[in-house]
Each structure stands twice: as structure tokens, then as C-alpha cells.
Coordinates of C-alpha atoms in Angstrom, one line a residue:
M231 CA 21.0 4.2 9.9
A232 CA 18.0 6.5 9.4
R233 CA 14.5 6.7 10.7
H234 CA 11.6 6.1 8.3
L235 CA 7.9 6.6 9.0
I236 CA 5.7 4.8 6.4
T237 CA 2.0 5.0 6.0
S238 CA -0.3 3.3 3.5
A239 CA -3.6 4.8 2.5
I240 CA -6.1 3.4 5.0
P241 CA -8.7 1.1 3.3
Y242 CA -12.4 1.6 3.8
I243 CA -14.0 -0.8 6.2
N244 CA -16.8 -1.7 3.7
G245 CA -15.8 -5.2 2.7
I246 CA -12.7 -7.1 1.6
K247 CA -10.4 -5.2 -0.8
H248 CA -9.4 -6.3 -4.3
L249 CA -6.0 -6.7 -5.8
G250 CA -6.0 -3.2 -7.3
N251 CA -6.4 -1.8 -3.8
L252 CA -3.6 -4.0 -2.5
V253 CA -1.0 -3.0 -5.2
G254 CA -2.0 0.7 -5.1
S255 CA -0.9 1.3 -1.5
Q256 CA -0.4 -1.4 1.1
L257 CA 1.8 -3.8 -0.9
P258 CA 4.4 -1.4 -2.2
A259 CA 4.4 0.3 1.3
D260 CA 5.3 -3.1 2.8
L261 CA 7.9 -3.7 0.1
Y262 CA 9.6 -0.5 1.1
A263 CA 9.3 -1.1 4.8
R264 CA 10.8 -4.5 4.6
Y265 CA 13.6 -3.3 2.4
L266 CA 14.5 -0.5 4.8
R267 CA 14.4 -2.8 7.8
G268 CA 16.7 -5.2 5.9
R269 CA 19.1 -2.3 5.4
G270 CA 19.2 -1.8 9.1
H271 CA 17.0 1.4 9.3
E272 CA 14.5 2.1 12.1
V273 CA 11.0 1.9 10.6
L274 CA 7.5 2.6 11.8
F275 CA 5.0 1.3 9.3
L276 CA 1.4 2.2 10.1
C277 CA -2.0 1.5 8.5
A278 CA -5.6 1.3 9.8
T279 CA -9.2 0.8 8.7
D280 CA -11.2 3.9 7.6
E281 CA -14.4 3.3 9.5
H282 CA -16.5 6.4 9.3
G283 CA -18.8 8.0 6.7
T284 CA -21.4 6.6 4.5
P285 CA -19.5 3.5 3.2
A286 CA -19.5 2.1 6.7
E287 CA -23.2 3.0 7.3
L288 CA -24.3 1.5 4.0
A289 CA -22.3 -1.7 4.4
A290 CA -23.5 -2.2 7.9
A291 CA -27.1 -1.7 6.8
K292 CA -26.7 -4.2 4.0
A293 CA -25.2 -6.7 6.5
G294 CA -28.1 -6.1 8.9
K295 CA -25.7 -5.2 11.8
P296 CA -25.1 -2.2 14.0
V297 CA -22.4 -0.1 12.4
A298 CA -20.0 -0.4 15.3
E299 CA -20.3 -4.2 15.4
Y300 CA -19.8 -4.4 11.6
C301 CA -16.7 -2.2 11.8
A302 CA -15.2 -4.3 14.6
E303 CA -15.8 -7.5 12.6
M304 CA -14.4 -6.2 9.3
H305 CA -11.3 -4.7 11.0
A306 CA -10.5 -8.2 12.2
V307 CA -11.1 -9.6 8.8
Q308 CA -9.0 -7.1 7.1
A309 CA -6.2 -7.5 9.6
R310 CA -6.2 -11.3 9.1
I311 CA -6.0 -11.0 5.3
A312 CA -3.3 -8.4 5.6
D313 CA -1.3 -10.8 7.7
G314 CA -2.0 -13.5 5.1
F315 CA -0.3 -11.3 2.5
G316 CA 2.7 -10.7 4.8
L317 CA 2.0 -7.0 5.3
S318 CA 4.4 -6.1 8.1
F319 CA 2.5 -3.3 9.8
D320 CA 3.9 -2.2 13.1
H321 CA 0.3 -1.4 13.9
F322 CA -3.0 -1.8 12.1
G323 CA -5.3 0.7 13.7
R324 CA -8.9 1.9 13.5
S325 CA -10.1 5.4 12.7
S326 CA -12.9 4.9 15.2
S327 CA -10.4 4.7 18.0
P328 CA -10.6 7.0 21.1
Q329 CA -7.2 8.3 20.1
N330 CA -8.4 9.4 16.7
R331 CA -11.6 10.9 18.2
D332 CA -9.6 13.0 20.6
L333 CA -7.0 14.1 18.1
T334 CA -9.5 15.0 15.4
Q335 CA -11.5 17.1 17.8
A336 CA -8.2 18.7 19.0
F337 CA -7.2 19.6 15.4
A338 CA -10.6 21.1 14.8
G339 CA -10.5 23.2 17.9
R340 CA -7.0 24.4 17.0
L341 CA -8.0 25.2 13.4
H342 CA -11.0 27.2 14.6
E343 CA -8.8 29.0 17.1
V344 CA -6.4 30.2 14.3
G345 CA -9.3 31.3 12.1
L346 CA -9.1 28.5 9.5
I347 CA -12.7 27.1 10.1
R348 CA -15.8 29.0 9.1
E349 CA -19.5 28.1 9.6
V350 CA -21.5 28.0 6.4
T351 CA -25.2 27.8 5.9
E352 CA -25.5 25.8 2.7
E353 CA -28.0 24.0 0.5
Q354 CA -27.8 20.2 0.7
V355 CA -29.7 17.4 -0.9
Y356 CA -32.6 16.1 1.2
S357 CA -34.5 12.9 0.4
K358 CA -38.2 13.1 1.3
T359 CA -38.5 9.3 0.8
D360 CA -35.6 8.6 3.3
G361 CA -36.5 11.4 5.6
R362 CA -32.9 12.7 5.9
F363 CA -30.2 14.7 4.4
L364 CA -28.0 12.7 2.0
P365 CA -24.4 13.5 2.3
D366 CA -21.8 12.6 -0.4
R367 CA -21.9 8.8 -0.8
Y368 CA -25.6 8.5 -0.2
I369 CA -26.0 10.1 -3.6
E370 CA -24.9 8.9 -7.0
G371 CA -25.5 10.4 -10.4
T372 CA -23.7 11.5 -13.6
C373 CA -20.4 13.4 -13.3
P374 CA -20.7 16.9 -14.7
N375 CA -17.1 16.8 -15.7
C376 CA -16.7 13.5 -17.6
G377 CA -20.2 12.1 -17.9
F378 CA -19.5 9.0 -15.8
E379 CA -22.9 7.7 -14.8
S380 CA -22.0 6.3 -11.3
A381 CA -20.2 9.3 -9.8
R382 CA -20.5 9.7 -6.0
G383 CA -21.5 12.8 -4.2
D384 CA -18.0 13.5 -3.1
Q385 CA -15.8 12.4 -6.0
C386 CA -15.9 10.8 -9.4
D387 CA -14.1 7.5 -9.5
N388 CA -13.6 7.9 -13.2
C389 CA -11.9 11.3 -13.5
T390 CA -11.0 11.8 -9.8
K391 CA -12.8 15.2 -9.7
Q392 CA -13.9 16.3 -6.3
L393 CA -17.6 17.0 -6.2
D394 CA -20.4 18.1 -4.0
P395 CA -23.7 16.2 -4.1
T396 CA -25.5 19.1 -5.7
D397 CA -23.1 19.0 -8.7
L398 CA -24.4 15.6 -9.9
I399 CA -26.7 15.3 -12.9
E400 CA -29.8 13.2 -12.3
P401 CA -28.9 12.2 -8.8
H402 CA -30.6 9.5 -6.8
S403 CA -30.4 8.1 -3.2
T404 CA -28.2 5.1 -2.7
I405 CA -30.4 4.1 0.2
S406 CA -33.7 3.8 -1.5
G407 CA -33.0 4.7 -5.1
A408 CA -35.4 7.6 -4.7
T409 CA -35.1 10.5 -7.1
D410 CA -37.6 12.8 -5.2
L411 CA -34.7 14.8 -3.9
E412 CA -34.8 18.5 -2.9
V413 CA -32.4 21.0 -1.7
R414 CA -32.7 22.3 1.9
E415 CA -30.6 24.5 4.1
T416 CA -28.3 23.1 6.8
K417 CA -25.2 24.5 8.6
H418 CA -21.7 23.0 8.3
L419 CA -18.1 23.7 9.1
Y420 CA -15.6 24.5 6.3
L421 CA -11.8 24.3 6.4
R422 CA -10.5 27.5 4.8
Q423 CA -8.1 25.7 2.4
S424 CA -8.1 28.7 0.1
D425 CA -6.3 30.7 2.8
M426 CA -3.5 28.0 2.7
R427 CA -3.1 28.1 -1.1
G428 CA 0.1 30.0 -1.1
K429 CA 1.8 27.8 1.5
L430 CA 0.6 24.6 -0.2
Q431 CA 1.8 25.9 -3.6
D432 CA 5.2 26.6 -2.3
W433 CA 5.4 23.3 -0.5
I434 CA 4.4 21.3 -3.5
D435 CA 6.7 23.3 -5.8
S436 CA 9.6 22.4 -3.5
K437 CA 8.9 18.6 -3.9
T438 CA 10.9 18.3 -7.2
D439 CA 11.7 14.6 -6.5
W440 CA 8.0 13.6 -6.2
P441 CA 6.4 11.4 -8.9
V442 CA 4.9 13.4 -11.8
L443 CA 1.6 11.6 -11.1
T444 CA 1.5 13.0 -7.5
T445 CA 2.5 16.6 -8.3
S446 CA 0.3 16.9 -11.5
I447 CA -2.8 15.9 -9.6
A448 CA -2.0 18.3 -6.8
K449 CA -1.3 21.2 -9.1
K450 CA -4.5 20.5 -11.0
W451 CA -6.6 21.0 -7.9
L452 CA -4.6 24.1 -6.9
N453 CA -4.9 25.8 -10.2
D454 CA -7.7 24.5 -12.3
G455 CA -10.9 26.6 -12.5
D456 CA -11.2 28.8 -9.5
G457 CA -8.3 27.1 -7.7
L458 CA -8.3 25.5 -4.3
Q459 CA -11.7 25.7 -2.7
D460 CA -12.7 25.7 1.0
R461 CA -13.8 22.2 2.0
G462 CA -16.7 21.1 4.2
I463 CA -15.5 19.0 7.1
T464 CA -18.8 18.0 8.7
R465 CA -21.7 15.9 7.7
D466 CA -25.3 15.1 8.8
L467 CA -24.6 11.5 9.9
D468 CA -25.1 9.3 13.0
W469 CA -21.8 7.4 12.7
G470 CA -18.6 9.3 13.1
I471 CA -16.6 11.5 15.4
P472 CA -18.9 14.1 17.1
V473 CA -18.1 17.7 16.2
R474 CA -16.4 19.4 19.1
K475 CA -13.8 22.1 19.7
G476 CA -11.3 19.9 21.5
T477 CA -13.1 19.0 24.7
Q478 CA -15.8 21.7 24.3
D479 CA -19.2 21.6 22.7
W480 CA -19.6 23.4 19.3
P481 CA -22.8 25.4 19.4
G482 CA -24.9 24.8 16.3
M483 CA -23.1 21.6 15.4
E484 CA -25.1 19.2 17.6
G485 CA -25.8 15.9 16.0
K486 CA -23.2 16.3 13.3
V487 CA -20.0 14.4 12.8
F488 CA -16.7 15.2 11.1
Y489 CA -16.4 14.4 7.4
V490 CA -14.5 11.1 7.0
W491 CA -11.9 12.8 4.8
F492 CA -11.1 15.1 7.7
D493 CA -10.6 12.5 10.4
A494 CA -9.2 9.6 8.3
P495 CA -5.8 11.1 7.6
I496 CA -5.5 12.1 11.2
E497 CA -5.7 8.4 12.0
Y498 CA -2.1 8.1 10.6
I499 CA -1.0 10.1 13.7
A500 CA -3.5 8.4 16.0
S501 CA -2.5 5.0 15.0
A502 CA 1.0 5.7 16.4
Q503 CA -0.7 6.6 19.7
E504 CA -2.6 3.3 19.5
W505 CA 0.7 1.5 18.8
V506 CA 2.1 2.9 22.0
D507 CA -1.1 2.3 24.0
A508 CA -1.1 -1.3 22.8
G509 CA 2.3 -1.8 24.4
K510 CA 4.1 -2.3 21.0
G511 CA 6.2 0.8 21.1
T512 CA 7.2 3.9 23.1
D513 CA 7.2 7.7 22.5
W514 CA 5.0 8.1 19.4
E515 CA 5.7 11.8 19.4
R516 CA 9.3 11.3 18.2
W517 CA 7.8 10.1 15.0
W518 CA 5.1 12.8 14.5
R519 CA 6.3 16.0 16.4
T520 CA 9.2 17.9 14.9
D521 CA 9.8 19.5 18.3
K522 CA 10.1 16.0 19.8
G523 CA 12.6 14.5 17.5
A524 CA 10.6 13.9 14.3
G525 CA 12.7 16.4 12.4
D526 CA 15.1 13.6 11.4
V527 CA 12.4 11.2 10.3
R528 CA 11.7 10.7 6.6
Y529 CA 8.0 10.2 6.1
T530 CA 6.7 8.4 3.0
Q531 CA 3.1 7.9 2.1
F532 CA 1.7 5.3 -0.4
M533 CA -1.6 5.7 -2.1
G534 CA -3.6 5.3 -5.3
K535 CA -4.1 8.4 -7.5
D536 CA -7.6 8.9 -6.3
N537 CA -6.3 9.7 -2.8
V538 CA -3.7 12.2 -3.9
P539 CA -5.9 15.4 -3.7
F540 CA -6.7 14.9 0.0
H541 CA -3.1 13.9 0.9
T542 CA -1.4 16.8 -1.0
L543 CA -4.0 19.5 -0.1
S544 CA -6.6 18.8 2.6
F545 CA -4.4 16.9 5.1
P546 CA -1.4 19.2 4.7
A547 CA -3.7 22.2 5.1
T548 CA -4.8 20.6 8.4
I549 CA -1.2 20.0 9.5
M550 CA 0.2 23.3 8.4
G551 CA -2.8 25.3 9.6
A552 CA -2.6 23.9 13.1
D553 CA 1.0 25.2 13.3
Q554 CA 1.9 22.9 16.1
D555 CA 5.1 21.2 14.9
W556 CA 3.4 18.3 13.3
K557 CA 5.4 16.2 10.8
L558 CA 4.6 16.8 7.1
V559 CA 5.1 14.1 4.6
D560 CA 8.4 14.1 2.7
Y561 CA 7.5 11.9 -0.2
I562 CA 4.2 10.7 -1.7
K563 CA 4.4 7.6 -3.9
S564 CA 1.2 7.4 -5.9
F565 CA 0.0 4.7 -8.2
N566 CA -2.3 4.5 -11.2
Y567 CA -5.0 1.8 -11.4
L568 CA -4.6 -1.9 -11.9
N569 CA -7.5 -3.0 -14.1
Y570 CA -8.9 -6.5 -14.3
D571 CA -9.2 -8.4 -17.6
G572 CA -10.6 -5.7 -19.8
G573 CA -12.4 -3.7 -17.1
Q574 CA -12.0 -2.0 -13.7
F575 CA -11.6 -3.6 -10.3
S576 CA -14.4 -2.2 -8.1
T577 CA -15.1 -3.0 -4.4
S578 CA -18.5 -1.3 -4.6
R579 CA -19.5 -3.2 -7.7
G580 CA -17.9 -6.5 -6.9
R581 CA -15.7 -6.8 -9.9
G582 CA -12.4 -8.6 -9.9
V583 CA -10.3 -10.9 -7.7
F584 CA -10.5 -10.0 -4.0
M585 CA -7.7 -10.5 -1.5
D586 CA -9.4 -13.4 0.4
Q587 CA -10.1 -15.2 -2.9
A588 CA -6.5 -14.8 -4.0
L589 CA -5.1 -16.4 -0.9
D590 CA -7.5 -19.3 -1.3
I591 CA -6.0 -20.4 -4.6
L592 CA -2.3 -19.5 -4.4
P593 CA 0.4 -18.6 -1.8
A594 CA 0.7 -14.9 -1.0
D595 CA 4.2 -14.6 -2.5
V596 CA 3.0 -15.5 -5.9
W597 CA 0.6 -12.6 -5.8
R598 CA 3.1 -10.3 -4.2
W599 CA 5.7 -10.9 -7.0
W600 CA 3.3 -10.5 -9.9
L601 CA 1.5 -7.4 -8.5
L602 CA 4.7 -5.6 -7.6
S603 CA 6.5 -6.5 -10.8
H604 CA 3.6 -5.0 -12.7
A605 CA 2.9 -2.1 -10.3
P606 CA 0.9 0.6 -12.1
E607 CA 3.5 3.4 -11.6
T608 CA 3.6 5.4 -14.8
S609 CA 0.3 4.3 -16.3
D610 CA -2.6 2.0 -15.6
A611 CA -1.8 -1.7 -15.7
E612 CA -4.0 -4.7 -16.4
F613 CA -4.3 -8.1 -14.8
T614 CA -5.0 -10.9 -17.2
W615 CA -4.8 -14.6 -16.3
E616 CA -2.6 -15.3 -19.3
A617 CA 0.0 -12.8 -18.3
F618 CA -0.2 -13.9 -14.7
Q619 CA 0.4 -17.6 -15.6
Q620 CA 3.2 -16.8 -18.0
D621 CA 5.1 -14.5 -15.6
V622 CA 4.7 -16.6 -12.5
N623 CA 5.8 -19.7 -14.3
K624 CA 8.8 -18.0 -15.8
D625 CA 10.1 -15.9 -13.0
L626 CA 9.3 -17.9 -9.9
A627 CA 9.2 -21.5 -11.1
D628 CA 11.6 -21.6 -14.0
V629 CA 14.2 -19.0 -12.8
L630 CA 14.3 -18.8 -9.0
G631 CA 12.6 -22.1 -8.0
N632 CA 14.5 -24.1 -10.6
F633 CA 17.8 -22.8 -9.5
V634 CA 17.3 -23.6 -5.8
S635 CA 16.0 -27.1 -6.7
R636 CA 18.9 -28.0 -9.1
V637 CA 21.7 -26.8 -6.8
T638 CA 20.4 -28.4 -3.6
K639 CA 19.3 -31.7 -5.1
F640 CA 22.5 -32.1 -7.1
C641 CA 24.6 -31.5 -4.0
R642 CA 22.6 -34.0 -2.0
S643 CA 22.9 -36.6 -4.8
K644 CA 26.6 -36.2 -5.6
F645 CA 28.1 -35.0 -2.3
S646 CA 26.0 -34.6 0.9
E647 CA 23.6 -32.2 2.6
A648 CA 26.6 -30.1 3.6
V649 CA 28.4 -27.3 1.7
P650 CA 31.2 -29.1 -0.3
E651 CA 34.9 -28.1 -0.1
G652 CA 36.3 -27.6 -3.6
G653 CA 39.0 -25.0 -4.4
D654 CA 39.0 -21.3 -4.6
Y655 CA 36.7 -19.4 -6.9
G656 CA 38.0 -19.2 -10.4
E657 CA 37.6 -16.8 -13.3
A658 CA 34.0 -17.6 -14.1
E659 CA 33.1 -17.1 -10.4
T660 CA 35.0 -13.9 -10.1
A661 CA 33.2 -12.5 -13.2
L662 CA 29.8 -13.5 -11.7
I663 CA 30.6 -11.8 -8.4
A664 CA 31.6 -8.6 -10.3
E665 CA 28.3 -8.8 -12.3
L666 CA 26.2 -9.4 -9.2
T667 CA 27.9 -6.6 -7.3
D668 CA 26.8 -4.2 -10.1
K669 CA 23.3 -5.7 -10.2
V670 CA 22.8 -5.4 -6.4
K671 CA 23.8 -1.8 -6.6
T672 CA 21.2 -1.2 -9.3
Y673 CA 18.6 -3.1 -7.3
E674 CA 19.4 -1.0 -4.2
A675 CA 19.2 2.3 -6.2
H676 CA 15.8 1.4 -7.5
M677 CA 14.5 0.4 -4.1
D678 CA 15.9 3.5 -2.5
A679 CA 14.0 5.6 -5.2
I680 CA 10.9 3.4 -4.7
E681 CA 10.9 2.5 -8.4
V682 CA 9.0 -0.7 -7.8
R683 CA 8.9 -2.3 -11.3
K684 CA 12.5 -1.4 -12.0
A685 CA 13.5 -2.9 -8.6
A686 CA 11.6 -6.1 -9.5
A687 CA 13.4 -6.3 -12.9
A688 CA 16.7 -5.8 -11.2
L689 CA 16.0 -8.6 -8.7
R690 CA 14.9 -10.9 -11.6
S691 CA 18.2 -10.2 -13.3
I692 CA 20.1 -11.2 -10.2
W693 CA 18.2 -14.5 -10.2
V694 CA 18.9 -14.9 -14.0
A695 CA 22.6 -14.4 -13.5
G696 CA 22.8 -17.4 -11.2
N697 CA 20.9 -19.5 -13.6
E698 CA 23.1 -18.5 -16.5
Y699 CA 26.2 -19.3 -14.5
L700 CA 24.9 -22.7 -13.5
Q701 CA 23.9 -23.5 -17.0
A702 CA 27.3 -22.4 -18.4
Q703 CA 29.5 -24.1 -15.8
A704 CA 27.3 -27.3 -15.7
P705 CA 28.7 -28.9 -12.5
W706 CA 26.9 -32.1 -13.5
T707 CA 29.3 -32.3 -16.4
T708 CA 32.3 -30.9 -14.5
I709 CA 32.1 -33.6 -11.8
K710 CA 33.0 -36.2 -14.4
E711 CA 36.4 -34.7 -15.0
D712 CA 37.1 -32.4 -12.1
P713 CA 35.2 -33.3 -8.9
A714 CA 36.9 -30.6 -6.8
K715 CA 35.9 -27.9 -9.3
A716 CA 32.3 -29.1 -9.3
E717 CA 32.3 -28.9 -5.5
M718 CA 33.4 -25.3 -5.7
Q719 CA 30.7 -24.5 -8.3
V720 CA 28.1 -26.1 -6.0
R721 CA 29.4 -24.2 -3.0
L722 CA 29.0 -21.0 -4.9
G723 CA 25.4 -22.0 -5.9
L724 CA 24.4 -22.7 -2.3
N725 CA 25.8 -19.3 -1.2
L726 CA 23.8 -17.8 -4.0
I727 CA 20.6 -19.3 -2.5
R728 CA 21.4 -17.6 0.8
L729 CA 22.0 -14.3 -1.1
Y730 CA 18.8 -14.7 -3.0
G731 CA 16.9 -15.3 0.2
I732 CA 18.2 -12.0 1.7
L733 CA 17.7 -9.9 -1.4
S734 CA 14.3 -11.3 -2.3
A735 CA 12.8 -10.8 1.2
P736 CA 11.0 -7.5 0.5
F737 CA 9.2 -9.1 -2.5
I738 CA 8.6 -12.7 -1.4
P739 CA 9.2 -12.9 2.4
T740 CA 7.8 -16.3 3.0
M741 CA 9.8 -18.1 0.3
S742 CA 12.9 -16.0 1.2
R743 CA 12.5 -17.3 4.7
T744 CA 12.2 -20.8 3.3
M745 CA 15.5 -20.4 1.4
L746 CA 17.3 -19.0 4.3
D747 CA 16.1 -21.7 6.7
A748 CA 17.0 -24.4 4.1
M749 CA 20.5 -23.0 4.0
G750 CA 20.7 -22.8 7.8
A751 CA 21.5 -19.1 7.5
S752 CA 21.5 -17.7 11.0
D753 CA 22.9 -14.4 9.6
A754 CA 20.7 -12.8 7.1
A755 CA 22.2 -9.3 7.1
W756 CA 22.0 -7.3 4.0
P757 CA 25.1 -7.8 1.8
S758 CA 27.4 -4.8 1.9
D759 CA 30.0 -6.9 0.0
V760 CA 28.7 -9.5 -2.5
A761 CA 32.0 -11.3 -2.6
A762 CA 32.0 -11.8 1.2
A763 CA 28.3 -12.8 1.1
L764 CA 29.1 -15.6 -1.3
T765 CA 31.5 -17.2 1.2
A766 CA 29.2 -16.9 4.1
L767 CA 28.3 -20.6 4.1
P768 CA 31.7 -22.4 4.7
P769 CA 32.5 -26.0 3.7
G770 CA 30.8 -28.5 5.9
H771 CA 27.9 -26.2 6.7
A772 CA 24.7 -28.2 6.8
F773 CA 21.7 -27.4 4.6
T774 CA 18.4 -29.1 3.7
V775 CA 16.7 -29.6 0.4
P776 CA 13.5 -27.6 0.4
E777 CA 10.3 -28.7 -1.4
N778 CA 9.7 -27.0 -4.7
L779 CA 9.4 -23.3 -3.9
F780 CA 6.8 -22.6 -6.6
S781 CA 4.5 -24.9 -8.5
K782 CA 3.7 -23.9 -12.1
I783 CA 0.2 -22.7 -12.9
T784 CA -1.3 -25.2 -15.4
D785 CA -3.5 -24.3 -18.4
D786 CA -6.4 -26.1 -16.7
Q787 CA -6.0 -24.0 -13.5
R788 CA -5.8 -20.8 -15.5
A789 CA -8.9 -21.6 -17.4
E790 CA -10.8 -22.6 -14.3
W791 CA -9.8 -19.4 -12.4
A792 CA -10.6 -17.2 -15.4
S793 CA -14.1 -18.7 -15.4
R794 CA -14.6 -18.6 -11.7
F795 CA -13.5 -15.0 -11.4
A796 CA -15.1 -13.7 -14.5
G797 CA -15.6 -10.2 -13.1
V798 CA -18.4 -10.5 -10.5
R799 CA -18.0 -11.4 -6.9
G800 CA -20.9 -13.3 -5.6

């Protein structure tokens, strides 16, 4: 048994997230957390809403609500939708929490104390029309690196290049659309990331098991151009964590707040404090402080590739720089983008299927299975309604659902709603057990390595093996000549349903629970011995016949959904 800390990139508060956001961080993190719990490990799975910065201010203004009220409402919405998708967070926190405020200010004070923060008088874009400075996301323009015309003032969504607002070509205010922008002087704090370059380089070079996607992005920002640059950590905004040195005022920084990308990752730690303060757990420091027991914790982060620079450079620079025994991440699982039907998902531009809409039309497990089995690990992936219909119908309805239905209904019809007797398992059954033993080991290996698509393929092959056995042995034919043998075949089939319920739980938790409940399986421990697992339900053990686990998606449904979600959210 090991201890695992898992965090998912925390989603912005500004609106409901789309399926690309879901599969890029929260869903694979939940898959891994559920798997590790199933294997008997101790897991702390944390996430939160990212509530500061311009996205929150702009969204609140658009909604006509005070920003604090808007954030509270949207946190509740996102928490409800996350629950709808079965995301098993131990705590779903808020970056606007008092815990994160205090911790962020404490980190800033410590970094200043050790000489890793400097004050900079800089030129910043000022909008005469709006009567204010325009930090990062209040400005859009053309990316000087790739030519993308809707780059933001902090980062280009197209090429992931980190930017400053003054880098943009033909910039305009996202508040008013004004182009009458000018550059004025203002004072800000900078994290001296360049001083940490050597330590960061050595640390990243030591992570030889990390995905290439993660390390390649990190090394690009370390080495491209002038290398790792110092990063501004304050902004001229009303909403955010006030700039302080711990509990002390910071002269010259009155009215400023910390940059959202400074305080947001610190919320990973603060959410553990929130977890304890909410009465859900005890001793958060044993997860986050290496001097308090976190040295034996394995910490895994999940995120989309656009978040990698901050999690491999800025946040580690904060953790390392503070030099206070904070836990550093052990493994970063990053993902490419899931595109939507020939274009990109986009929260800000309202393109694609969003999480609330998805739950309105189909059960969460259907989405979980398809998204995870097509996770964009090695390259960008694409959602199309045709592929979605085809794969859901084949994998869930024809393979898994059909197996459960055929076995349970045949047993009820020919025997009873209890596991039949029959004789000992024969040659075909022994061969199947040996095959499944190998397949389960392969499945576990892929899950341990967080190879999501390969794990899904391995699980699918386990389902297929049961179907192939059932088709080849045909108990509906066997019963005519050897009823006892047919009983034995059905007994194995019912035990297979229990096994499938256990193994499938990380991917499709609701339907897995349905299978286990139907089999009356009080013990759902992960199978260390497949042969033993396939005798867990003894003769005479009662079961029920579940309703069809998965309904097929019809051509009419597919066409209607493709039309309804044609790329623009109303």
C-alpha cells in the first residue's frame, strides 16, 4: 500500500467547461485516483476552481453580478457537474479561500526574504477609454510568434507561447474593444525565475520517466531564446489576493493583487487545508510537507499542455525557492487537445459540447468511456459524432452490455436467479482464465504507467474475451445435450460480470456499481488472483437481472445532436 497525492489542473471559474477541458485533466485524474483506491492505496485527490484574475472579473461583469457572488455561484455549478461525471475529488476547493490567501501571502513573504522577488518599474498598457491599466486577459491581439489573431495578453492559446500584453500586435481592450491604448509606467513584483534556472534544469532532466510532451514544453521554455525569464507575479486588479509579505503590508504595492498564475497552483496545497478545515480529513501537512511525512507520498499532476510551463517552471520555482520542505511533484501527466468536429473547443468562444449539455443527453459513463478511450496523449484527438456513435455502440452496448444481458437473462430463463451448480471448470474455462490473467496484468501495467488509451484498450480486450468465450461455448446449445456443463458455463459468466464490475470501475463507475449490485457482490476487492475471482460467486448465490446497461445511439439521435451542437453554444 502506498500514498498518492493527485491534483487536476484547476478550472477557471468563468463558465461551464467543455469536454476538451474534462479529458485534459479532471477525468484522467479521476481514472487514476479510482484505480489506485481500488488497488488499496491511500489517495488524496484534490481540485478547485481558479477564481482570480481577469477571467473572473470579465465573466462576472458579463453576468451583471458582483465578482464574489458570481464565483460562489459558479463554484457550486462546477461542483455539481463534476459530481454528475463521477469525479471523486476528496475536496473541491476554491482559490479565493482564506487558506489560499494566507498561504499565497506567506509564500510571497518567504520568497522576498530569500531574495527571489524584485520590484520592477515597467511599462504597461493603459486604456484611456476604460480609464485603467489592462493586465493580461483584458487585452487581445495578434501573437507575434505564430500570427494567431486572438492571442491573450498572457499567453497564446494557439502556440502556447507565454506573452506580455506589450508583445501583442494590434492589441485592443476586451472590456470596450478600444484601441486607444498607450503605455504607462507602473510598479510590480517579479519572481526571479532566472535565478532558479539551474535547479529547474537539473530537476527536469532527472524526470526521465515523464511524458515527452511534458518535458519538451518545459525544456523549450528553459532554453529557447534568452531562456527562462523572471515573471511578474502582481497585477493592477480589484479582485484577487492582496499583495502582502505574509501578514505585513508591502509598501508600494497598495491596491495590487497577486497574479492568478502565482496564487492558483498554491491552491493545490491550500485545498488540502480546506479539506481538513471542512472536517473531511486530518493532518494535511503529511501530504505536503516532506518534514512531516510527505517524503513517502507520490504526487501526480494532470493537465492540458497549455498549463505545462507554469507547472514545470513557475510553481516549482516557488516551491524550491521557498526552501521550506514543501512537496514537489513526482510526475506530470500532460495531454494534447481534444478538438471538436473539425475545429477547436473553446470556453471563451462557446464552441463545442459542454459538460452540462453532455449530461443532459447521455449518462456520464458513456462520455467517460469514449473520452478516456480517445484521450489525446500522444497527439491532438478529435471528437466527431460519427466516431462517438460507432464506438459507444460497439464497446459499451454490443460488447459489455450485451454480455451482461445474455448471461443474466439466459440464467433466469433456464435455471433461476441464482448462480447454478454445474461441474468444475473445464479446458475452455482454464484457457480463458489464463488468457484473462495475462490481460489483467497488461491492464494493470498500463494503469500504473497512466497510459490511458492503452489501459482502455486492455480493458476492452478483457470484455471481448468473455464475449468470445460465450459465443464459442454457446450454453444455449450446450444445455440441450449437457445441462450440467451449461450450468458451469453460466456460473463462469456470472462471475465474469462481477470481475468486469471491479475492473471497469475506474472508467465507468456507475455501471460498474450496477453490475456489482446485480451480482450481489459484497466483496469488490481488486483481483490478485483471476482464477479465485472467477469462483467468488458460489452456487446458489442470488443475483438480479439488470436493465440494459447501455442503449445504442441511433442514427436519428446522432443527426439531431450533431445539428444541435454544431459548434456554437447559445
